[in-house]
Amino acid sequence: MPSLVDVFKRPNLSDIATLANVSRSTAQRAFTADSSISEAKRSKVLKAAAQLGYRPNALARSLRTTRTGLVGILMEEFSNPLFLSILGLLTRKLQENGLRALAVNATKDVSIDEAMDLIMQYRIDGLVVSSDMPLAVEYECSKMNVPVVSFARSDRNVQTSFGICLDDFHAGWLAGKHLAEKGYTRPGFIGGFRDVSVTQLRLEGFRQGLADAGLTISPVVEYAGDNTYKNGREASRKILSSPRSPDALFCVNDQVAIAAIDTATMMGRSVPNSLGVVGVDDIWFSETERYQLTTIRQPLEIMADEMVEVLANGSESLSELKKLRTHKGVLISRGSTEKSRS
């Protein structure tokens, strides 16, 4: 009776060569593009492989080349619907371009060093990091000449790093102009971390948009830190309880904006008549009947295409690629800023 090892033994290249009655090197060439092998022998080897259920080992094959075709994805905010959307787009587009994704969840329970050790074991050709990853990750990759694409951050100056993000100033400008034109007169802003470019640029743009629409009053500002629903609840409670309680809020992302709507409702404020709310990202929650959130939609499809373009080029042509690519978002006007006409 065969052992479990025998039953579950995977066929290898030698098994294919034996069945096809060719040498192992000939069998190997059958799975290598542009290799020197006749079509008759290639067909014979592929038929044997199909019969045995053989699949080439991509990692083993990469040892014979300078590239693995493997792209690391290092993220912390898997709870953020925006990052799940970009992850889905990115993995699909990588596969369409002959690349494979290795995703690592850098949660609060796993140190960045541990996550990097794990991902670098696989000789990745490139790395995608979310906006919350520290610069130390990119410096480490730079030492190994591994290109890094930072999604949703523009303040990256590491030689082998590339930023692909929303035009944050323009997003803020759209929000400010929209709220002013809708008749709101006491603007407020809830950002993420105070010293992060996303928060700073969206606030600057917000101020400019208000001014361009004729509203010169300086907005009340509160910071949520991590852009989560939980932190958004606390930040919105503070700003709505302040002496200069705003009648309109521009929030750094949709999660915080949704938290602001819930908080306002619990405090007896009517959205949109007593409080207008605008977010950024256009996550799926935003268009639900409960929230009808006005938001700035990010062009995720285009951004994913550009990330793959950088990663597919490899380290050889990094100097030819643009370091920072920003994309203008589109304002999606919904019920959270549509006051009832009196």
mmCIF file of C-alpha atoms in Angstrom:
data_model
loop_
_atom_site.group_PDB
_atom_site.id
_atom_site.type_symbol
_atom_site.label_atom_id
_atom_site.label_comp_id
_atom_site.label_asym_id
_atom_site.label_seq_id
_atom_site.Cartn_x
_atom_site.Cartn_y
_atom_site.Cartn_z
ATOM 1 C CA MET A 1 0.000 0.000 0.000
ATOM 2 C CA PRO A 2 1.511 3.390 -0.985
ATOM 3 C CA SER A 3 2.357 5.840 1.789
ATOM 4 C CA LEU A 4 0.769 9.284 2.086
ATOM 5 C CA VAL A 5 4.060 10.756 0.846
ATOM 6 C CA ASP A 6 3.752 8.689 -2.341
ATOM 7 C CA VAL A 7 0.056 9.520 -2.790
ATOM 8 C CA PHE A 8 0.546 13.268 -2.448
ATOM 9 C CA LYS A 9 3.947 13.465 -4.160
ATOM 10 C CA ARG A 10 3.965 16.249 -6.705
ATOM 11 C CA PRO A 11 5.357 15.436 -10.146
ATOM 12 C CA ASN A 12 8.703 17.052 -10.873
ATOM 13 C CA LEU A 13 10.661 17.852 -14.020
ATOM 14 C CA SER A 14 12.422 14.486 -13.975
ATOM 15 C CA ASP A 15 9.051 12.686 -13.993
ATOM 16 C CA ILE A 16 7.989 14.730 -17.035
ATOM 17 C CA ALA A 17 11.269 13.987 -18.837
ATOM 18 C CA THR A 18 10.900 10.263 -18.182
ATOM 19 C CA LEU A 19 7.313 10.123 -19.451
ATOM 20 C CA ALA A 20 8.152 12.218 -22.531
ATOM 21 C CA ASN A 21 11.318 10.170 -23.150
ATOM 22 C CA VAL A 22 13.546 13.257 -23.321
ATOM 23 C CA SER A 23 16.422 14.558 -21.213
ATOM 24 C CA ARG A 24 15.721 16.694 -18.155
ATOM 25 C CA SER A 25 17.376 19.715 -19.815
ATOM 26 C CA THR A 26 15.088 19.320 -22.848
ATOM 27 C CA ALA A 27 12.050 19.177 -20.580
ATOM 28 C CA GLN A 28 13.256 22.322 -18.833
ATOM 29 C CA ARG A 29 13.630 24.197 -22.137
ATOM 30 C CA ALA A 30 10.028 23.348 -23.010
ATOM 31 C CA PHE A 31 8.872 25.621 -20.187
ATOM 32 C CA THR A 32 11.287 28.449 -20.997
ATOM 33 C CA ALA A 33 10.200 31.124 -23.447
ATOM 34 C CA ASP A 34 12.373 31.593 -26.571
ATOM 35 C CA SER A 35 14.470 28.533 -25.728
ATOM 36 C CA SER A 36 16.074 26.270 -28.331
ATOM 37 C CA ILE A 37 13.697 23.311 -28.693
ATOM 38 C CA SER A 38 11.696 21.886 -31.592
ATOM 39 C CA GLU A 39 7.920 22.287 -31.559
ATOM 40 C CA ALA A 40 7.532 18.503 -31.697
ATOM 41 C CA LYS A 41 9.563 17.975 -28.519
ATOM 42 C CA ARG A 42 7.906 20.931 -26.771
ATOM 43 C CA SER A 43 4.491 19.499 -27.569
ATOM 44 C CA LYS A 44 5.585 16.076 -26.306
ATOM 45 C CA VAL A 45 6.818 17.531 -22.999
ATOM 46 C CA LEU A 46 3.706 19.684 -22.478
ATOM 47 C CA LYS A 47 1.472 16.681 -23.136
ATOM 48 C CA ALA A 48 3.368 14.674 -20.499
ATOM 49 C CA ALA A 49 3.108 17.593 -18.063
ATOM 50 C CA ALA A 50 -0.647 17.821 -18.574
ATOM 51 C CA GLN A 51 -0.992 14.065 -18.068
ATOM 52 C CA LEU A 52 0.829 14.222 -14.714
ATOM 53 C CA GLY A 53 -0.702 17.541 -13.594
ATOM 54 C CA TYR A 54 2.691 19.270 -13.511
ATOM 55 C CA ARG A 55 3.054 23.043 -13.044
ATOM 56 C CA PRO A 56 6.460 24.780 -13.316
ATOM 57 C CA ASN A 57 7.863 26.113 -10.038
ATOM 58 C CA ALA A 58 8.003 29.865 -10.601
ATOM 59 C CA LEU A 59 10.176 30.516 -7.545
ATOM 60 C CA ALA A 60 12.690 27.878 -8.574
ATOM 61 C CA ARG A 61 12.769 29.262 -12.103
ATOM 62 C CA SER A 62 13.478 32.757 -10.744
ATOM 63 C CA LEU A 63 16.732 31.523 -9.243
ATOM 64 C CA ARG A 64 18.066 31.169 -12.791
ATOM 65 C CA THR A 65 17.084 34.736 -13.761
ATOM 66 C CA THR A 66 17.594 38.241 -12.381
ATOM 67 C CA ARG A 67 13.870 38.746 -11.710
ATOM 68 C CA THR A 68 11.264 36.792 -9.765
ATOM 69 C CA GLY A 69 8.140 38.536 -11.052
ATOM 70 C CA LEU A 70 7.078 38.793 -7.419
ATOM 71 C CA VAL A 71 5.811 42.108 -6.012
ATOM 72 C CA GLY A 72 5.427 42.654 -2.286
ATOM 73 C CA ILE A 73 2.458 44.573 -0.886
ATOM 74 C CA LEU A 74 2.881 45.879 2.643
ATOM 75 C CA MET A 75 -0.221 47.369 4.257
ATOM 76 C CA GLU A 76 -1.562 48.096 7.688
ATOM 77 C CA GLU A 77 -5.026 49.525 6.995
ATOM 78 C CA PHE A 78 -6.806 46.396 5.784
ATOM 79 C CA SER A 79 -9.907 47.687 7.605
ATOM 80 C CA ASN A 80 -10.025 50.719 5.297
ATOM 81 C CA PRO A 81 -12.314 49.948 2.313
ATOM 82 C CA LEU A 82 -10.171 52.201 0.089
ATOM 83 C CA PHE A 83 -7.098 50.040 0.612
ATOM 84 C CA LEU A 84 -9.089 46.868 0.007
ATOM 85 C CA SER A 85 -10.286 48.346 -3.295
ATOM 86 C CA ILE A 86 -6.786 49.265 -4.430
ATOM 87 C CA LEU A 87 -5.500 45.858 -3.293
ATOM 88 C CA GLY A 88 -8.086 44.108 -5.466
ATOM 89 C CA LEU A 89 -7.283 46.283 -8.483
ATOM 90 C CA LEU A 90 -3.544 46.010 -8.027
ATOM 91 C CA THR A 91 -3.385 42.232 -7.665
ATOM 92 C CA ARG A 92 -5.566 41.772 -10.749
ATOM 93 C CA LYS A 93 -3.474 44.132 -12.853
ATOM 94 C CA LEU A 94 -0.202 42.568 -11.651
ATOM 95 C CA GLN A 95 -1.465 39.161 -12.765
ATOM 96 C CA GLU A 96 -2.521 40.578 -16.142
ATOM 97 C CA ASN A 97 1.078 41.753 -16.590
ATOM 98 C CA GLY A 98 2.666 38.434 -15.673
ATOM 99 C CA LEU A 99 3.544 39.496 -12.115
ATOM 100 C CA ARG A 100 2.471 37.964 -8.818
ATOM 101 C CA ALA A 101 1.580 39.606 -5.530
ATOM 102 C CA LEU A 102 2.782 38.756 -2.042
ATOM 103 C CA ALA A 103 0.648 40.641 0.490
ATOM 104 C CA VAL A 104 1.802 41.073 4.087
ATOM 105 C CA ASN A 105 -0.443 42.517 6.779
ATOM 106 C CA ALA A 106 1.731 44.810 8.917
ATOM 107 C CA THR A 107 -0.694 45.046 11.817
ATOM 108 C CA LYS A 108 -0.027 46.701 15.143
ATOM 109 C CA ASP A 109 0.877 43.219 16.478
ATOM 110 C CA VAL A 110 3.621 42.695 13.889
ATOM 111 C CA SER A 111 6.648 44.989 13.881
ATOM 112 C CA ILE A 112 7.730 46.591 10.619
ATOM 113 C CA ASP A 113 11.076 44.780 10.946
ATOM 114 C CA GLU A 114 9.304 41.420 11.149
ATOM 115 C CA ALA A 115 7.105 42.253 8.176
ATOM 116 C CA MET A 116 10.118 43.361 6.136
ATOM 117 C CA ASP A 117 12.079 40.213 7.061
ATOM 118 C CA LEU A 118 9.151 38.122 5.881
ATOM 119 C CA ILE A 119 8.649 39.911 2.593
ATOM 120 C CA MET A 120 12.344 40.190 1.696
ATOM 121 C CA GLN A 121 12.837 36.411 1.975
ATOM 122 C CA TYR A 122 11.205 36.105 -1.438
ATOM 123 C CA ARG A 123 13.584 38.293 -3.514
ATOM 124 C CA ILE A 124 10.800 40.649 -4.572
ATOM 125 C CA ASP A 125 11.221 42.800 -7.680
ATOM 126 C CA GLY A 126 9.295 45.696 -6.145
ATOM 127 C CA LEU A 127 7.237 46.746 -3.147
ATOM 128 C CA VAL A 128 3.949 48.621 -2.755
ATOM 129 C CA VAL A 129 3.396 50.330 0.598
ATOM 130 C CA SER A 130 0.321 52.095 1.921
ATOM 131 C CA SER A 131 0.487 55.656 3.156
ATOM 132 C CA ASP A 132 0.847 54.647 6.803
ATOM 133 C CA MET A 133 4.166 52.812 6.352
ATOM 134 C CA PRO A 134 7.276 54.513 7.834
ATOM 135 C CA LEU A 135 10.084 55.786 5.618
ATOM 136 C CA ALA A 136 12.439 53.206 7.145
ATOM 137 C CA VAL A 137 10.805 50.602 4.885
ATOM 138 C CA GLU A 138 11.749 52.545 1.776
ATOM 139 C CA TYR A 139 15.310 53.217 2.940
ATOM 140 C CA GLU A 140 15.774 49.487 3.503
ATOM 141 C CA CYS A 141 14.532 48.721 -0.011
ATOM 142 C CA SER A 142 16.747 51.457 -1.459
ATOM 143 C CA LYS A 143 19.841 49.676 -0.109
ATOM 144 C CA MET A 144 18.879 46.640 -2.215
ATOM 145 C CA ASN A 145 17.827 48.719 -5.250
ATOM 146 C CA VAL A 146 14.240 47.497 -4.907
ATOM 147 C CA PRO A 147 11.709 50.029 -6.272
ATOM 148 C CA VAL A 148 8.968 51.095 -3.874
ATOM 149 C CA VAL A 149 5.612 52.550 -4.850
ATOM 150 C CA SER A 150 3.935 54.522 -2.093
ATOM 151 C CA PHE A 151 0.177 54.740 -2.534
ATOM 152 C CA ALA A 152 -1.563 57.915 -1.264
ATOM 153 C CA ARG A 153 1.552 59.736 0.000
ATOM 154 C CA SER A 154 3.426 62.511 -1.792
ATOM 155 C CA ASP A 155 6.225 63.340 0.669
ATOM 156 C CA ARG A 156 8.667 60.586 -0.350
ATOM 157 C CA ASN A 157 12.253 61.505 -1.270
ATOM 158 C CA VAL A 158 14.012 58.132 -1.232
ATOM 159 C CA GLN A 159 15.893 57.469 -4.469
ATOM 160 C CA THR A 160 14.087 54.260 -5.412
ATOM 161 C CA SER A 161 10.642 55.379 -4.177
ATOM 162 C CA PHE A 162 7.722 56.555 -6.271
ATOM 163 C CA GLY A 163 4.582 58.281 -5.045
ATOM 164 C CA ILE A 164 1.240 57.758 -6.774
ATOM 165 C CA CYS A 165 -1.527 59.645 -5.075
ATOM 166 C CA LEU A 166 -4.513 61.921 -5.190
ATOM 167 C CA ASP A 167 -3.903 65.648 -5.739
ATOM 168 C CA ASP A 168 -4.650 66.406 -2.109
ATOM 169 C CA PHE A 169 -4.634 70.192 -2.489
ATOM 170 C CA HIS A 170 -7.147 69.971 -5.335
ATOM 171 C CA ALA A 171 -9.357 67.600 -3.300
ATOM 172 C CA GLY A 172 -9.467 70.132 -0.471
ATOM 173 C CA TRP A 173 -10.154 72.932 -2.926
ATOM 174 C CA LEU A 174 -13.118 71.039 -4.396
ATOM 175 C CA ALA A 175 -14.571 70.443 -0.922
ATOM 176 C CA GLY A 176 -14.158 74.077 0.195
ATOM 177 C CA LYS A 177 -15.659 75.534 -2.966
ATOM 178 C CA HIS A 178 -18.581 73.085 -2.882
ATOM 179 C CA LEU A 179 -19.514 73.754 0.754
ATOM 180 C CA ALA A 180 -19.314 77.523 0.311
ATOM 181 C CA GLU A 181 -21.455 77.393 -2.819
ATOM 182 C CA LYS A 182 -24.023 75.282 -0.954
ATOM 183 C CA GLY A 183 -24.504 78.121 1.538
ATOM 184 C CA TYR A 184 -22.526 76.869 4.528
ATOM 185 C CA THR A 185 -20.754 79.682 6.381
ATOM 186 C CA ARG A 186 -18.933 78.115 9.370
ATOM 187 C CA PRO A 187 -16.501 75.563 7.920
ATOM 188 C CA GLY A 188 -14.581 72.939 9.867
ATOM 189 C CA PHE A 189 -11.886 70.420 8.935
ATOM 190 C CA ILE A 190 -11.023 67.060 10.511
ATOM 191 C CA GLY A 191 -7.591 65.844 9.439
ATOM 192 C CA GLY A 192 -5.508 62.793 10.205
ATOM 193 C CA PHE A 193 -2.092 63.282 11.767
ATOM 194 C CA ARG A 194 -1.148 66.961 11.936
ATOM 195 C CA ASP A 195 2.304 66.610 10.309
ATOM 196 C CA VAL A 196 1.357 64.294 7.424
ATOM 197 C CA SER A 197 1.266 65.693 3.882
ATOM 198 C CA VAL A 198 -2.227 64.329 3.166
ATOM 199 C CA THR A 199 -3.697 66.329 6.055
ATOM 200 C CA GLN A 200 -1.652 69.450 5.376
ATOM 201 C CA LEU A 201 -2.353 69.638 1.652
ATOM 202 C CA ARG A 202 -6.076 68.902 1.974
ATOM 203 C CA LEU A 203 -6.393 71.621 4.621
ATOM 204 C CA GLU A 204 -4.486 74.143 2.472
ATOM 205 C CA GLY A 205 -6.676 73.333 -0.517
ATOM 206 C CA PHE A 206 -9.824 73.547 1.628
ATOM 207 C CA ARG A 207 -8.915 77.059 2.749
ATOM 208 C CA GLN A 208 -8.205 78.109 -0.818
ATOM 209 C CA GLY A 209 -11.470 76.651 -2.104
ATOM 210 C CA LEU A 210 -13.442 78.514 0.555
ATOM 211 C CA ALA A 211 -11.665 81.762 -0.289
ATOM 212 C CA ASP A 212 -12.164 81.349 -4.036
ATOM 213 C CA ALA A 213 -15.893 80.921 -3.393
ATOM 214 C CA GLY A 214 -15.957 84.135 -1.340
ATOM 215 C CA LEU A 215 -15.831 82.656 2.158
ATOM 216 C CA THR A 216 -12.755 84.085 3.883
ATOM 217 C CA ILE A 217 -13.428 82.774 7.402
ATOM 218 C CA SER A 218 -10.724 80.433 8.717
ATOM 219 C CA PRO A 219 -12.041 76.892 9.316
ATOM 220 C CA VAL A 220 -12.083 75.260 12.752
ATOM 221 C CA VAL A 221 -9.580 72.396 12.740
ATOM 222 C CA GLU A 222 -9.408 69.092 14.634
ATOM 223 C CA TYR A 223 -7.097 66.098 14.118
ATOM 224 C CA ALA A 224 -8.178 62.460 14.338
ATOM 225 C CA GLY A 225 -4.717 60.850 14.153
ATOM 226 C CA ASP A 226 -5.349 57.474 12.518
ATOM 227 C CA ASN A 227 -8.057 57.984 9.896
ATOM 228 C CA THR A 228 -10.408 55.415 11.426
ATOM 229 C CA TYR A 229 -14.109 55.469 12.223
ATOM 230 C CA LYS A 230 -13.382 55.255 15.963
ATOM 231 C CA ASN A 231 -10.983 58.201 15.936
ATOM 232 C CA GLY A 232 -13.353 60.104 13.679
ATOM 233 C CA ARG A 233 -16.115 59.795 16.276
ATOM 234 C CA GLU A 234 -13.929 61.352 18.959
ATOM 235 C CA ALA A 235 -12.573 64.121 16.710
ATOM 236 C CA SER A 236 -16.033 65.051 15.431
ATOM 237 C CA ARG A 237 -17.438 65.119 18.963
ATOM 238 C CA LYS A 238 -14.717 67.595 19.945
ATOM 239 C CA ILE A 239 -15.150 69.890 16.964
ATOM 240 C CA LEU A 240 -18.956 69.884 17.112
ATOM 241 C CA SER A 241 -18.835 70.685 20.852
ATOM 242 C CA SER A 242 -16.390 73.567 20.406
ATOM 243 C CA PRO A 243 -17.455 77.222 20.905
ATOM 244 C CA ARG A 244 -17.060 77.738 17.138
ATOM 245 C CA SER A 245 -19.059 74.654 16.229
ATOM 246 C CA PRO A 246 -19.074 74.458 12.417
ATOM 247 C CA ASP A 247 -22.084 74.061 10.136
ATOM 248 C CA ALA A 248 -19.957 72.189 7.566
ATOM 249 C CA LEU A 249 -17.191 69.610 7.830
ATOM 250 C CA PHE A 250 -14.580 68.509 5.329
ATOM 251 C CA CYS A 251 -13.105 65.237 6.597
ATOM 252 C CA VAL A 252 -9.777 63.739 5.576
ATOM 253 C CA ASN A 253 -11.456 60.537 4.383
ATOM 254 C CA ASP A 254 -14.852 58.864 4.154
ATOM 255 C CA GLN A 255 -14.424 56.787 7.306
ATOM 256 C CA VAL A 256 -13.973 59.952 9.351
ATOM 257 C CA ALA A 257 -16.823 61.666 7.475
ATOM 258 C CA ILE A 258 -19.205 58.776 8.190
ATOM 259 C CA ALA A 259 -18.169 58.934 11.853
ATOM 260 C CA ALA A 260 -18.940 62.677 11.805
ATOM 261 C CA ILE A 261 -22.448 62.044 10.435
ATOM 262 C CA ASP A 262 -23.150 59.452 13.147
ATOM 263 C CA THR A 263 -21.791 61.740 15.868
ATOM 264 C CA ALA A 264 -23.791 64.722 14.626
ATOM 265 C CA THR A 265 -26.970 62.635 14.557
ATOM 266 C CA MET A 266 -26.398 61.486 18.142
ATOM 267 C CA MET A 267 -25.863 65.125 19.160
ATOM 268 C CA GLY A 268 -29.167 66.148 17.615
ATOM 269 C CA ARG A 269 -27.677 67.806 14.532
ATOM 270 C CA SER A 270 -29.454 67.315 11.229
ATOM 271 C CA VAL A 271 -27.359 66.365 8.197
ATOM 272 C CA PRO A 272 -27.386 68.223 5.818
ATOM 273 C CA ASN A 273 -29.572 71.087 7.117
ATOM 274 C CA SER A 274 -27.663 71.738 10.346
ATOM 275 C CA LEU A 275 -24.356 70.242 9.178
ATOM 276 C CA GLY A 276 -22.956 69.566 5.717
ATOM 277 C CA VAL A 277 -20.319 66.825 5.424
ATOM 278 C CA VAL A 278 -17.790 66.043 2.681
ATOM 279 C CA GLY A 279 -15.305 63.146 2.681
ATOM 280 C CA VAL A 280 -12.614 61.744 0.394
ATOM 281 C CA ASP A 281 -12.333 58.297 -1.301
ATOM 282 C CA ASP A 282 -15.919 57.362 -2.269
ATOM 283 C CA ILE A 283 -15.865 54.037 -0.427
ATOM 284 C CA TRP A 284 -18.968 51.880 -0.850
ATOM 285 C CA PHE A 285 -20.533 53.025 2.452
ATOM 286 C CA SER A 286 -20.691 56.560 1.081
ATOM 287 C CA GLU A 287 -23.455 55.940 -1.448
ATOM 288 C CA THR A 288 -25.711 53.983 0.924
ATOM 289 C CA GLU A 289 -29.110 55.435 1.790
ATOM 290 C CA ARG A 290 -28.005 55.891 5.404
ATOM 291 C CA TYR A 291 -25.179 58.312 4.576
ATOM 292 C CA GLN A 292 -25.495 59.660 1.012
ATOM 293 C CA LEU A 293 -22.063 61.191 1.555
ATOM 294 C CA THR A 294 -20.721 63.890 -0.748
ATOM 295 C CA THR A 295 -17.124 62.895 -1.407
ATOM 296 C CA ILE A 296 -14.059 63.218 -3.623
ATOM 297 C CA ARG A 297 -13.642 60.078 -5.731
ATOM 298 C CA GLN A 298 -10.093 58.874 -6.349
ATOM 299 C CA PRO A 299 -9.221 57.552 -9.849
ATOM 300 C CA LEU A 300 -8.136 54.173 -8.489
ATOM 301 C CA GLU A 301 -8.087 52.376 -11.848
ATOM 302 C CA ILE A 302 -5.608 54.865 -13.319
ATOM 303 C CA MET A 303 -3.497 54.858 -10.162
ATOM 304 C CA ALA A 304 -3.298 51.058 -10.134
ATOM 305 C CA ASP A 305 -2.209 51.089 -13.796
ATOM 306 C CA GLU A 306 0.617 53.494 -12.963
ATOM 307 C CA MET A 307 1.759 51.426 -9.985
ATOM 308 C CA VAL A 308 2.029 48.371 -12.216
ATOM 309 C CA GLU A 309 3.886 50.417 -14.848
ATOM 310 C CA VAL A 310 6.582 51.326 -12.310
ATOM 311 C CA LEU A 311 6.819 47.787 -10.947
ATOM 312 C CA ALA A 312 6.953 46.157 -14.381
ATOM 313 C CA ASN A 313 9.880 48.364 -15.427
ATOM 314 C CA GLY A 314 12.155 46.936 -12.766
ATOM 315 C CA SER A 315 15.163 48.631 -11.187
ATOM 316 C CA GLU A 316 17.047 49.015 -14.475
ATOM 317 C CA SER A 317 15.029 52.005 -15.718
ATOM 318 C CA LEU A 318 14.068 53.725 -12.464
ATOM 319 C CA SER A 319 15.850 56.959 -13.378
ATOM 320 C CA GLU A 320 13.612 57.379 -16.430
ATOM 321 C CA LEU A 321 10.363 57.300 -14.452
ATOM 322 C CA LYS A 322 8.567 60.258 -12.894
ATOM 323 C CA LYS A 323 9.015 60.206 -9.108
ATOM 324 C CA LEU A 324 5.631 61.625 -8.139
ATOM 325 C CA ARG A 325 2.377 61.294 -9.999
ATOM 326 C CA THR A 326 -0.706 63.065 -8.664
ATOM 327 C CA HIS A 327 -4.228 62.693 -9.972
ATOM 328 C CA LYS A 328 -7.173 65.015 -9.594
ATOM 329 C CA GLY A 329 -10.243 63.569 -7.946
ATOM 330 C CA VAL A 330 -13.871 64.156 -8.900
ATOM 331 C CA LEU A 331 -16.486 65.653 -6.582
ATOM 332 C CA ILE A 332 -19.480 63.339 -6.164
ATOM 333 C CA SER A 333 -22.322 65.463 -4.798
ATOM 334 C CA ARG A 334 -24.861 63.600 -2.665
ATOM 335 C CA GLY A 335 -27.399 64.276 0.054
ATOM 336 C CA SER A 336 -24.992 65.132 2.895
ATOM 337 C CA THR A 337 -24.559 68.642 1.455
ATOM 338 C CA GLU A 338 -28.021 69.191 -0.062
ATOM 339 C CA LYS A 339 -29.819 71.584 2.292
ATOM 340 C CA SER A 340 -33.607 71.684 2.132
ATOM 341 C CA ARG A 341 -34.835 74.842 0.508
ATOM 342 C CA SER A 342 -36.733 77.033 2.955
#
